[in-house]
């Protein structure tokens, strides 16, 4: 009964709508404009536009306003479209049909209408629409699922026809939504160059103003702003929209690449973040998980140790070491007591579930119409599933599975002591047919052997080490018998801990440790997780490319080292430094300093470190430890917790060198590492989709990493580097003649170009060739890049987008601009009567000549940079020049009534009617490009890069192939 007189205030909970979009219809315009004008170039052009509106300037406000409007509009359309896709995805999720209990019956509604407190029905293979607390299921035994019966949104129901649960967290308060980590906007490399050009612009303005002498303050400010408007086009406003289009459109090539398509699972590579395409070509460190990333995550039972005797799986039979399958004593028809108890522990100590559809009917769980059929199992861990499947043939049917033995009243499950990363083990308490209470435990060697009071501990430890050296995943198995009094005490403690309202986890951990003591060791298991295809070749290729690979895994030391050797991460000639074992508490600086002796560059070094020693090293000797790691070719971190993985990535990422890092993994425990790295890659594996959802890129297999980096990364980096620097080059070419012209017009702020040309230079005349280049350029054949990973080193360390290349492009722009201006001046400035009728050229004709030479030269410069020609490249390159001539003829050949001036009327026609003008155009263009061609030829012959050598070899092989083909014909 609610409190009366208005004292009751109902608590408000979030609705169940998921919102991944950034904008709404109402806030799109202001929010998008705010985000766009945070960019330096956009804000700069807004200021220019406002200045043109407020004071008398040499150019029309349209010259700045129209390009700004174009860029803002195109960017807004792109971002609006991407957000519309997010809205569409949200609507599909929020509008999904669900069933809730209302007024005593099931009612169909939409997911967004679920409220906290609603009872929701979820059927098999459906996704949980909210975070639910399980109330009931259709299982006969009343089980399914998690230790706290909390069913998280985004997970899928398996092994059960339907369940009912009460909604406890909805919408953006669900764990899935709270765990979403939005990526911070990275500062573009373009920004630093924009600041440089703004500084240069200020210098030009001061030089121009300095020629006018002393004047009043207001006049000085007015002229200063006028020159700011006159030179403002040195900042390429259209660069941002071109870069965004390049990244957005270019990202589709990854999804379309059939070499990144995995036929078995029908999965293509996917791009979740297109902003990082060029960083795929700059990776210096790769951090990779092992299980499911380097391996298949398909476990197969191989060996076990029982009572100090080692057994192997041979053709489905358990055979003692030294005996063959056909040996008289080699089969297991008559099991000894220890062996039988070991197999019972393996069969009973797990949380594997049988497919609910196979548990119906009177014929039992594995019979359908009287014919035996294989059971389908669901397990939270592939290790558990492999052990359960392996143990079935070696023991009588009545001991097989928890579900079956419960159904036939053979063994009764009493309690499950769930696995946790601190204990590193899990246990079950069962009641045998005779009424005896037994504890079966399995877990890591370090968590079981120290708690075992007797048994073949030494032999088992030797066998575990042998299994690990073979690359097998190991688990130890033990048991304990309870007296009635002990079990009664245990039951009481478990009940109190599980029902505690405060500190429940701590109390449960104490009870579990109390129960799991005085264990009797039964043996150990070895399960194989085979490597994925071409893992060794991929890791070797990464090493040749100059990329250092770190393997971060939760496996024990021996297993991790063995897998590292088998996958090529470590090799036999490598000097391995080890910093392992929890007992290394006496670690001192001298131990790490021994690892700093890297004077012999012939010998490669590898480092093995476990989680405990890593924590100690980072706490006491962080700088020294990281220095050792950077000098090692390969690093292996074993027994790592998920947060430790992220910490290692963060430490290296934030080191003084600030290397570009890449993290790759397949499971939810890799998400923190994937999000921490510069580039995160998710493997579409068997451990859910958390890694894929939180990654920047997703691929189906580790081997696809080489194509992603060496081909796509290489191409993207070269394309974006050339795109950015070419934009600055052509804008320096564009505005420098305007500055030089002021020396000939007494700094009167007279513009050299017509306003329409000012507006359309970056938007129409020179934009398409570089955009098409940035989408299709392949300076080396993809097969060459993938087969020669060493070519990746040519672009590493930001080789093509550093200050030296930028200065080269900038100086080249100034050099070409001087030739444009002074070449036109020398050829035409002295004698302006170059027309047949004696009519003289004016300043607009001179400016048009400079502009014409410039458009042709910068377009031809783009053509010189292009190695991979398609019909699209030809169309936009030569079409841009043709379009300029057609537009100029059309623009200058008509008197436009809406223009307040007709300065350009018939100017272009008169220019083209002069043979001297044509001679000047050809001569100036050749003079500009000749030195550039000579420089390229000399560098290719005197200082060729590995990439340029590969280009020459490829041309040779193509010519040889063509010659052989012609000879055969």
mmCIF file of C-alpha atoms in Angstrom, residues 72 106 255 529-530 767 865 933:
data_model
loop_
_atom_site.group_PDB
_atom_site.id
_atom_site.type_symbol
_atom_site.label_atom_id
_atom_site.label_comp_id
_atom_site.label_asym_id
_atom_site.label_seq_id
_atom_site.Cartn_x
_atom_site.Cartn_y
_atom_site.Cartn_z
ATOM 1 C CA UNK A 72 29.810 22.872 -44.522
ATOM 2 C CA UNK A 106 1.480 -12.178 -22.320
ATOM 3 C CA UNK A 255 34.875 -4.687 -47.185
ATOM 4 C CA UNK A 529 44.059 -25.540 -29.461
ATOM 5 C CA UNK A 530 45.635 -25.682 -32.904
ATOM 6 C CA UNK A 767 39.475 18.997 -56.834
ATOM 7 C CA UNK A 865 52.329 11.673 -59.115
ATOM 8 C CA UNK A 933 60.771 15.469 -63.562
#
